[in-house]
Coordinates of C-alpha atoms and ligand atoms in Angstrom, one line a residue:
V29 CA -0.2 0.2 -0.2
S30 CA 0.7 3.7 -0.8
L31 CA 2.1 6.3 2.1
V32 CA -0.6 8.8 -0.1
D33 CA -3.1 5.4 0.5
D34 CA -1.6 5.3 4.1
L35 CA -2.7 8.7 4.4
T36 CA -5.8 9.0 2.7
S37 CA -6.9 5.9 5.3
A38 CA -6.5 8.1 7.8
L39 CA -7.2 11.0 7.4
G40 CA -10.5 10.5 4.6
P41 CA -10.3 11.3 1.3
G42 CA -10.9 15.0 1.2
A43 CA -7.8 15.6 3.6
V44 CA -5.2 14.2 0.6
L45 CA -5.0 16.3 -1.8
T46 CA -3.1 15.3 -4.9
E47 CA -5.0 16.5 -9.0
P48 CA -2.3 19.4 -9.9
D49 CA -5.3 21.5 -10.0
D50 CA -5.5 21.2 -5.9
V51 CA -1.9 21.2 -5.3
A52 CA -0.3 23.9 -7.4
A53 CA -1.6 26.1 -4.9
Y54 CA 0.7 24.7 -2.9
C55 CA 3.6 24.2 -6.0
T56 CA 4.5 28.3 -5.3
D57 CA 5.3 31.4 -3.7
W58 CA 2.8 34.2 -3.2
R59 CA 4.5 36.1 -6.1
G60 CA 4.6 33.0 -8.4
A61 CA 7.4 32.1 -7.7
G62 CA 8.8 28.2 -7.0
S63 CA 8.5 25.6 -9.5
G64 CA 8.4 22.4 -6.6
R65 CA 5.7 18.7 -7.3
P66 CA 5.1 17.0 -3.9
L67 CA 3.9 14.0 -3.7
C68 CA 0.5 14.7 -2.3
V69 CA -0.9 17.5 -0.3
V70 CA -2.3 16.4 2.9
R71 CA -4.8 19.1 5.6
P72 CA -5.0 17.3 8.9
G73 CA -7.6 19.3 10.8
S74 CA -6.5 18.1 14.6
T75 CA -3.3 18.3 16.3
A76 CA -3.9 14.2 16.5
E77 CA -4.7 13.9 12.5
V78 CA -0.7 15.6 11.9
S79 CA 1.3 13.3 14.0
T80 CA -1.1 10.8 12.1
A81 CA 0.3 12.2 9.5
V82 CA 4.0 13.4 11.0
R83 CA 4.6 9.0 11.2
L84 CA 3.4 8.1 9.1
C85 CA 5.0 9.8 7.0
H86 CA 8.6 9.1 8.7
E87 CA 7.4 5.5 8.8
A88 CA 7.4 5.2 4.9
G89 CA 11.1 7.7 5.2
T90 CA 9.6 11.0 3.3
P91 CA 9.7 14.4 3.5
V92 CA 7.3 16.5 5.0
V93 CA 7.2 20.6 4.2
P94 CA 5.2 22.4 6.6
H95 CA 2.9 25.2 5.1
G96 CA 1.1 27.6 6.8
G97 CA -0.6 30.5 4.6
G98 CA 2.5 30.3 2.0
T99 CA 3.0 34.0 2.2
G100 CA 7.2 33.9 3.1
L101 CA 9.4 35.0 1.0
S102 CA 12.7 32.7 1.0
G103 CA 10.5 29.7 0.1
G104 CA 10.5 27.3 3.1
A105 CA 6.9 26.1 2.7
L106 CA 7.2 25.1 -1.3
P107 CA 8.1 21.3 -2.1
D108 CA 11.5 20.6 -3.7
D109 CA 11.3 19.7 -7.9
S110 CA 11.0 15.6 -6.9
G111 CA 7.6 14.4 -6.5
S112 CA 8.5 12.7 -3.3
Q113 CA 7.1 15.4 -0.7
V114 CA 4.1 15.1 1.0
V115 CA 3.2 18.9 1.7
L116 CA 1.7 19.3 4.8
S117 CA -1.5 22.2 5.5
L118 CA -2.3 23.7 7.7
A119 CA -5.3 25.6 7.3
R120 CA -7.7 23.3 9.4
L121 CA -6.9 24.2 12.2
R122 CA -8.4 26.9 13.1
A123 CA -10.0 26.5 16.8
V124 CA -8.9 29.6 18.9
R125 CA -8.5 27.2 22.0
G126 CA -8.8 29.8 24.9
V127 CA -8.7 33.1 25.6
D128 CA -7.2 34.9 28.8
A129 CA -7.8 38.5 29.4
A130 CA -6.7 38.7 33.7
G131 CA -3.2 36.7 32.4
D132 CA -3.2 38.5 29.4
T133 CA -3.0 35.0 26.9
L134 CA -4.6 34.1 24.3
T135 CA -4.7 29.6 22.5
V136 CA -5.1 29.6 19.2
E137 CA -3.9 27.3 16.4
A138 CA -1.7 27.0 13.9
G139 CA -4.2 27.9 10.8
V140 CA -5.7 30.6 12.3
V141 CA -5.1 33.6 10.7
L142 CA -2.7 36.5 11.8
A143 CA -5.7 38.8 11.5
D144 CA -7.6 36.4 13.1
V145 CA -6.0 36.3 16.3
Q146 CA -5.6 40.5 16.5
A147 CA -9.3 39.7 16.8
A148 CA -9.4 37.6 19.4
A149 CA -7.2 39.8 21.1
A150 CA -9.4 42.9 20.7
S151 CA -12.8 41.2 21.7
V152 CA -12.0 40.4 24.8
D153 CA -10.1 44.4 24.2
R154 CA -6.3 43.3 24.1
L155 CA -3.8 43.8 21.5
F156 CA -1.6 41.4 19.7
P157 CA 0.6 43.4 18.4
L158 CA 2.5 41.3 16.0
S159 CA 1.2 43.0 12.4
L160 CA 2.5 42.7 8.6
A161 CA 1.2 43.7 6.2
S162 CA 0.6 40.1 4.5
E163 CA -2.0 39.5 8.8
G164 CA -5.4 38.3 6.4
S165 CA -3.5 35.4 4.8
C166 CA -0.4 34.6 6.9
T167 CA -0.8 32.0 10.1
I168 CA 0.5 32.5 12.9
G169 CA 1.8 29.2 12.3
G170 CA 3.9 30.1 10.5
N171 CA 4.3 33.9 12.1
L172 CA 6.1 31.6 14.6
A173 CA 7.6 29.5 12.2
T174 CA 10.2 32.7 10.7
N175 CA 9.9 34.7 13.3
A176 CA 7.9 36.7 11.8
G177 CA 8.7 40.5 11.9
G178 CA 6.7 43.4 10.8
T179 CA 5.3 47.2 11.6
A180 CA 5.9 46.9 15.8
V181 CA 8.8 45.8 16.7
L182 CA 9.7 48.4 17.3
R183 CA 7.5 48.2 20.9
Y184 CA 6.6 45.1 20.7
G185 CA 9.1 42.6 19.5
M186 CA 9.5 39.8 16.9
A187 CA 7.3 36.9 16.3
R188 CA 9.6 35.5 19.1
D189 CA 8.7 38.0 22.1
L190 CA 5.2 37.2 21.8
V191 CA 5.2 33.4 22.8
L192 CA 4.6 31.7 26.1
G193 CA 4.0 28.0 24.8
L194 CA 3.7 26.0 22.2
E195 CA 2.2 22.7 20.6
V196 CA 4.4 20.4 18.5
V197 CA 4.7 17.2 16.5
L198 CA 8.8 16.2 15.9
P199 CA 9.3 14.6 13.4
D200 CA 8.8 11.2 14.4
G201 CA 4.7 11.8 15.3
R202 CA 4.9 12.7 18.6
V203 CA 3.6 15.0 20.4
W204 CA 5.2 17.7 22.1
D205 CA 2.9 20.0 24.5
G206 CA 4.7 23.0 25.3
L207 CA 1.4 25.2 25.9
R208 CA 2.4 26.6 29.3
P209 CA 1.4 30.2 29.6
L210 CA 3.3 30.5 31.9
R211 CA 6.2 34.0 32.2
K212 CA 8.1 32.5 34.4
D213 CA 9.8 28.2 34.0
N214 CA 13.7 28.3 34.7
T215 CA 13.4 24.6 34.5
G216 CA 15.9 22.9 31.2
Y217 CA 16.7 24.5 27.6
D218 CA 13.4 26.6 26.0
L219 CA 12.5 24.5 23.4
T220 CA 9.8 27.4 22.5
Q221 CA 11.7 29.3 22.0
L222 CA 13.7 26.8 20.1
F223 CA 11.3 26.0 17.4
V224 CA 10.4 29.2 17.1
G225 CA 12.3 30.5 14.0
S226 CA 13.2 27.1 12.6
E227 CA 10.7 27.6 9.8
G228 CA 9.7 24.0 9.8
T229 CA 12.9 22.7 9.6
L230 CA 12.9 20.7 13.7
G231 CA 8.7 19.6 13.9
I232 CA 4.8 21.4 13.1
I233 CA 3.9 24.1 15.9
T234 CA -0.3 22.8 16.1
A235 CA -0.8 25.6 18.8
A236 CA 0.9 28.3 20.5
T237 CA -0.2 30.4 23.6
L238 CA 0.4 33.9 22.5
R239 CA 0.6 37.4 25.3
L240 CA -1.5 40.4 25.4
F241 CA -1.1 43.9 25.6
P242 CA -3.6 47.0 26.9
A243 CA -5.3 47.2 23.9
T244 CA -3.9 51.4 21.8
P245 CA -7.1 52.0 20.4
R246 CA -5.6 56.2 20.1
H247 CA -3.4 57.0 16.5
A248 CA -1.7 59.5 16.0
T249 CA 0.2 58.7 12.7
A250 CA 2.4 61.7 10.7
W251 CA 3.5 61.0 7.3
L252 CA 7.7 63.0 6.9
A253 CA 9.5 64.1 3.7
L254 CA 12.8 63.6 5.3
P255 CA 16.0 65.5 3.9
S256 CA 18.5 62.0 4.6
V257 CA 18.4 58.6 5.8
E258 CA 20.6 60.6 8.7
A259 CA 17.9 62.8 9.3
A260 CA 15.9 59.5 9.6
V261 CA 18.3 58.2 12.2
S262 CA 19.2 60.7 13.4
L263 CA 15.1 61.3 14.2
L264 CA 13.8 58.0 16.2
P265 CA 15.3 59.2 19.5
V266 CA 13.8 62.9 19.5
V267 CA 10.3 61.2 18.4
R268 CA 11.3 58.1 21.0
S269 CA 11.5 60.8 24.2
R270 CA 8.7 62.7 23.3
S271 CA 6.6 60.5 22.8
G272 CA 6.7 58.2 26.1
G273 CA 6.1 55.5 25.4
S274 CA 3.7 55.4 22.7
L275 CA 5.8 55.5 19.6
A276 CA 4.2 51.6 18.3
A277 CA 5.3 52.6 14.4
Y278 CA 8.9 53.6 12.6
E279 CA 9.5 53.1 9.3
L280 CA 11.2 54.6 6.5
V281 CA 10.2 54.9 2.2
S282 CA 12.7 56.1 -0.3
R283 CA 11.3 58.1 -3.5
E284 CA 11.6 54.6 -5.7
A285 CA 9.5 52.9 -3.1
L286 CA 6.7 55.7 -3.3
D287 CA 7.4 56.2 -7.2
T288 CA 6.6 51.9 -6.4
V289 CA 3.8 52.2 -5.1
L290 CA 1.9 55.4 -7.2
R291 CA 2.3 53.7 -9.6
H292 CA 0.9 50.8 -8.9
V293 CA -1.7 51.2 -6.3
P294 CA -5.3 53.2 -6.9
A295 CA -5.7 54.7 -4.7
A296 CA -2.8 54.8 -3.5
R297 CA -1.7 59.6 -2.9
D298 CA 1.1 61.2 -3.3
A299 CA 0.8 63.6 0.4
F300 CA 3.2 65.6 -0.7
G301 CA 3.4 68.6 -3.8
E302 CA 6.8 68.2 -5.1
P303 CA 8.9 64.4 -4.4
H304 CA 11.1 64.2 -1.4
E305 CA 14.2 61.7 -1.6
W306 CA 13.1 59.9 1.8
Y307 CA 9.7 59.6 3.8
A308 CA 9.1 58.0 7.6
L309 CA 6.1 56.7 8.5
V310 CA 5.5 57.9 12.2
E311 CA 3.1 56.2 14.8
L312 CA 2.5 56.5 18.0
A313 CA -0.2 54.9 20.0
G314 CA -2.0 54.6 23.8
A315 CA -5.9 54.2 25.3
A316 CA -5.5 58.0 27.0
T317 CA -8.7 59.9 25.8
D318 CA -7.1 62.4 26.2
D319 CA -5.0 65.0 23.1
S320 CA -1.3 63.7 24.7
L321 CA -0.7 61.6 21.8
D322 CA -1.5 64.1 19.1
D323 CA 0.7 67.1 21.5
A324 CA 3.6 64.9 21.6
L325 CA 3.6 63.5 17.9
E326 CA 3.0 67.8 17.6
A327 CA 6.2 69.1 19.7
A328 CA 8.6 66.1 17.7
L329 CA 7.6 66.9 15.2
A330 CA 8.8 70.6 16.0
E331 CA 11.6 69.8 17.2
G332 CA 12.3 67.6 13.7
F333 CA 11.6 70.9 11.5
E334 CA 13.6 73.4 13.9
Q335 CA 17.0 70.6 14.1
S336 CA 16.4 70.4 9.9
L337 CA 15.3 66.5 10.2
V338 CA 12.5 67.1 8.3
A339 CA 11.1 68.5 5.3
D340 CA 7.6 68.4 5.4
A341 CA 5.1 66.7 7.2
V342 CA 1.0 65.5 7.1
V343 CA -0.6 64.3 10.1
A344 CA -3.9 62.0 10.2
G345 CA -6.6 64.1 11.0
S346 CA -8.5 60.3 10.8
P347 CA -8.7 57.9 10.8
S348 CA -9.1 57.2 6.8
Q349 CA -6.4 59.1 6.1
R350 CA -4.2 57.6 9.0
E351 CA -5.2 54.5 6.6
S352 CA -4.2 56.5 3.3
L353 CA -1.0 57.1 4.8
W354 CA 0.3 53.4 5.8
L355 CA -1.0 51.9 2.2
L356 CA 1.8 54.4 1.0
R357 CA 3.9 51.9 3.3
E358 CA 2.5 48.5 3.0
G359 CA 1.2 49.1 -0.5
I360 CA 5.0 47.9 -1.6
S361 CA 5.3 44.2 -1.4
E362 CA 2.2 44.2 -3.9
A363 CA 2.8 47.2 -6.1
Q364 CA 6.4 45.3 -7.0
N365 CA 4.7 41.9 -7.5
H366 CA 3.7 44.5 -10.3
D367 CA 6.6 46.1 -11.4
G368 CA 8.1 43.8 -13.1
A369 CA 11.2 40.8 -12.3
S370 CA 12.1 42.0 -8.5
L371 CA 15.1 40.8 -6.5
K372 CA 14.5 41.3 -2.3
H373 CA 16.8 41.4 0.0
D374 CA 15.9 41.8 3.9
V375 CA 19.4 43.1 5.6
S376 CA 19.9 44.2 9.8
V377 CA 22.6 46.8 10.7
P378 CA 22.7 48.4 14.3
V379 CA 20.3 51.6 13.4
T380 CA 23.0 54.2 13.3
L381 CA 24.9 51.9 11.0
L382 CA 22.1 52.3 8.1
P383 CA 22.8 55.6 7.0
E384 CA 26.3 54.4 5.2
L385 CA 25.6 51.4 5.0
L386 CA 23.0 52.2 2.5
A387 CA 25.3 54.7 1.0
D388 CA 27.5 51.5 0.5
T389 CA 25.6 49.4 -0.9
A390 CA 23.9 52.1 -3.2
A391 CA 27.7 52.0 -4.7
R392 CA 28.0 49.1 -5.0
L393 CA 25.4 47.6 -6.7
D394 CA 25.9 50.0 -9.1
A395 CA 28.9 49.1 -10.0
V396 CA 27.3 45.5 -10.7
L397 CA 25.0 47.0 -12.7
P398 CA 24.0 50.5 -13.7
G399 CA 20.8 52.2 -13.3
V400 CA 19.6 49.2 -10.9
R401 CA 16.9 50.9 -9.4
L402 CA 16.7 50.8 -5.2
V403 CA 13.7 49.8 -4.2
T404 CA 14.6 50.3 -0.2
Y405 CA 12.2 50.5 2.7
G406 CA 11.3 49.3 5.5
H407 CA 11.1 49.0 10.1
V408 CA 14.5 52.1 9.9
G409 CA 13.8 51.8 14.0
D410 CA 14.9 48.7 13.8
G411 CA 17.6 49.6 11.7
N412 CA 16.1 46.9 9.0
V413 CA 15.5 47.7 5.4
H414 CA 14.0 46.1 2.2
H415 CA 16.8 46.4 0.1
N416 CA 14.6 45.4 -3.1
L417 CA 16.1 45.8 -6.1
A418 CA 14.4 46.9 -9.8
A419 CA 15.8 46.5 -13.5
P420 CA 17.2 50.2 -14.2
V421 CA 14.9 51.9 -16.5
G422 CA 14.7 50.5 -20.2
G423 CA 16.9 47.7 -19.0
S424 CA 15.9 44.3 -18.7
G425 CA 14.2 42.2 -16.0
D426 CA 16.4 39.0 -17.7
D427 CA 19.2 41.1 -17.1
L428 CA 18.8 41.7 -13.2
R429 CA 18.0 38.6 -13.3
A430 CA 21.2 37.0 -14.6
A431 CA 23.3 39.8 -11.9
A432 CA 21.5 38.3 -9.3
G433 CA 24.4 37.1 -7.3
D434 CA 26.1 39.3 -8.0
L435 CA 23.9 41.8 -6.5
A436 CA 23.0 40.1 -3.5
D437 CA 26.4 39.4 -3.1
A438 CA 27.2 42.7 -2.9
I439 CA 24.5 43.5 -0.4
Y440 CA 25.9 40.7 1.9
D441 CA 29.1 41.6 1.9
A442 CA 28.2 45.3 3.0
V443 CA 26.0 44.0 5.8
A444 CA 28.6 41.7 7.5
E445 CA 31.1 44.0 7.1
R446 CA 28.7 45.8 9.5
G447 CA 28.2 42.1 12.2
G448 CA 25.1 43.1 10.0
S449 CA 21.9 39.8 9.2
I450 CA 21.5 38.6 5.4
S451 CA 17.6 38.2 7.2
A452 CA 16.3 40.5 9.2
E453 CA 13.1 38.6 8.8
H454 CA 11.9 36.4 6.4
G455 CA 14.4 33.5 7.2
L456 CA 17.1 31.1 5.2
G457 CA 14.5 28.8 3.7
T458 CA 16.1 27.9 0.0
T459 CA 17.0 31.8 -1.7
K460 CA 19.5 32.7 1.9
R461 CA 20.5 29.4 2.9
D462 CA 23.8 29.3 1.2
A463 CA 25.0 32.7 1.4
N464 CA 24.0 32.3 5.3
A465 CA 26.2 29.6 4.8
A466 CA 29.2 30.8 3.6
R467 CA 29.2 33.9 5.4
K468 CA 27.6 32.2 8.7
D469 CA 30.4 31.4 11.6
P470 CA 31.2 28.1 11.6
V471 CA 30.4 27.4 15.4
E472 CA 27.8 29.0 15.1
L473 CA 27.0 26.5 11.6
D474 CA 28.7 24.1 13.2
L475 CA 25.6 24.3 16.6
M476 CA 23.1 24.4 13.7
R477 CA 23.8 21.3 12.7
S478 CA 23.7 19.5 16.2
I479 CA 20.8 20.5 16.9
K480 CA 19.2 19.6 13.3
Q481 CA 20.0 16.1 14.7
A482 CA 18.8 16.0 17.1
L483 CA 15.7 16.3 16.2
D484 CA 15.5 15.1 13.4
P485 CA 17.8 12.6 13.1
A486 CA 16.4 11.0 9.8
G487 CA 16.8 14.7 7.9
L488 CA 12.8 14.9 7.3
M489 CA 11.6 18.2 8.4
N490 CA 11.7 20.6 5.5
P491 CA 14.7 18.8 4.9
G492 CA 17.1 21.5 2.2
K493 CA 15.8 24.6 4.3
V494 CA 17.7 27.0 6.5
L495 CA 20.6 24.3 5.9
P496 CA 22.5 22.9 2.8
A497 CA 20.5 20.0 2.3
D498 CA 24.1 17.8 2.5
S499 CA 23.9 19.0 6.1
P500 CA 23.5 17.9 9.0
Ligands
LIG9 P1 4.1 30.2 5.0 O1 4.4 30.9 4.0 O2 3.4 28.8 4.4 O3 5.4 29.3 5.5 C1 6.9 29.8 5.8 C2 8.1 28.7 6.6 O4 7.0 28.3 7.6 C3 8.4 27.6 5.7 O5 9.3 27.8 6.0 C4 6.8 26.7 6.3 O6 7.7 25.3 6.3 C5 7.3 27.2 7.6 N1 5.9 26.8 8.2 C6 4.5 27.5 8.0 N2 3.6 27.2 9.2 C7 4.3 26.2 10.3 C8 3.9 25.2 11.2 N3 2.5 25.3 12.1 N4 4.7 24.8 11.4 C9 6.2 24.7 11.1 N5 6.6 25.4 10.3 C10 5.3 26.4 9.1 N6 7.5 38.9 7.1 C11 7.9 39.9 7.9 O7 8.7 39.3 8.9 N7 8.2 41.0 8.9 C12 7.1 41.9 7.6 O8 6.9 42.5 7.4 C13 6.3 40.9 5.8 N8 6.1 41.4 6.1 C14 4.8 41.1 4.3 C15 4.2 41.3 3.1 C16 3.2 40.3 2.3 C17 2.8 41.7 1.1 C18 3.9 39.3 2.8 C19 3.2 38.9 1.1 C20 4.4 38.6 3.3 C21 5.3 39.5 4.5 N9 6.2 39.2 5.6 C22 6.6 40.0 6.0 C23 5.9 37.5 5.5 C24 5.3 36.2 5.4 O9 4.3 36.8 5.8 C25 5.6 35.5 7.1 O10 6.9 34.8 7.0 C26 4.8 35.2 7.3 O11 5.2 35.3 8.7 C27 4.7 33.7 6.6 O12 3.2 32.5 7.5 P2 2.9 31.9 6.2 O13 1.6 31.3 7.2 O14 2.4 32.6 4.8 O15 3.6 31.4 6.5
LIG10 C1 7.9 44.6 4.3 O1 8.1 44.7 5.8 C2 7.6 42.8 4.6 O2 6.6 45.4 3.7 C3 7.3 42.7 2.9 O3 8.6 42.2 5.3 C4 9.0 43.4 2.2 O4 7.1 41.8 0.4 C5 9.1 42.7 1.4 O5 9.9 42.3 0.6
LIG11 ZN1 8.6 43.8 6.5

């Protein structure tokens, strides 16, 4: 009997997909990249069914590729083209298992879409702060598996800072019940954090207990024109000190990135009459019903103007204006999808080194492909920029793709020279796996291989992701 038959009789025929039309959605990513071909796609409906499916794959020696919302940007959720891997979708694990408003925790299954996690928190007047442009389709399991970042990291940290406990199906099918809502627990190695950011290579997250925070229904939001990236970095401490802990987002957008949005997102409008080289979206958030947030923002901007750090500013006067400003930032990924070929890079350095990193990188990139367009933007407050590239005006996407390796090396070398990271938030998957292995401290790489070997000795859990396929 074949594995597909075993999976079908264990989970039911509706839970196992083999038809090309049915599996197609699992073989390419959100950008249309990838060309994988799975043996089948399984869609278990409970932790017990995930465990059964993984155990059957383990017994058959068949690799398993966990799949959440499919919005990952590093190829981690895609099967290879061997036709021998089983894609395991968590999409049917959608229960909110419980909310404890007094303890500020929420327990959800892995397939719950991030926007629904946020809504579950809001329904008890709490905030789950993880915030990504993909929140309408990514899953909390995928967010934790990639240790997602987003626009609220500045205040609340990465996905790993928002989780207290996990339930995980291990590569042999056993279930680890680590769903503890404890804020303090020093009983040995931190296994929860080991699975966070492991991109499905150590086990399958089936549920998580998350941290909740006080709701912040009030916002003060500004879109700023800035003379330089230096100004963005210098303005950050000004806003921070004026805002008394209420700073919630501090995002950078280059003119090239804004132009891409203005070209492809119909509702987007330039906030200013004339173009500027750089922009920042600054948001304060809190619960106070008085004008304190607006006053703090105004004071910060006044100081920014005084120090010539701000060239122009628009402050949102209504929730819909706030949305329009956010669209200029959150619309960039979508706009790039409609703007021809693009290459994505997701890097971080200590925030004070960002200006020199960007200047150095721009020169190196231009030497590789003269005129290459730098669609630079990102979470400047975290020292994290998305250094995305588009073909020179009038240039071809093929030329851009042909230069992809050299362009990536230019960026990664500049980052490495400054002690930065070549994957600040999207993870390694397959796209950055080898670039990382080539640059990572050998001791660190060795420890990563040891961890993989210890948890997944048969090498069946998302093989070829994070670590090169020949290791361990
Ligand atoms: P998938 O794409 O399905 O999977 C991602 C990886 O996690 C794969 O390796 C997969 O095998 C593994 N995986 C998925 N579910 C599980 C599970 N339950 N257990 C174990 N492994 C699992 N990322 C950021 O960090 N910050 C951003 O600001 C951001 N913005 C984005 C905006 C857009 C428009 C898009 C398309 C993507 C963005 N991303 C961002 C990337 C992506 O949304 C995040 O990485 C997200 O966390 C992926 O979730 P997913 O459910 O779609 O995971
Ligand atoms: C963002 O910050 C995301 O908007 C996506 O991390 C970045 O599409 C990208 O390159
Ligand atoms: Zn990002």
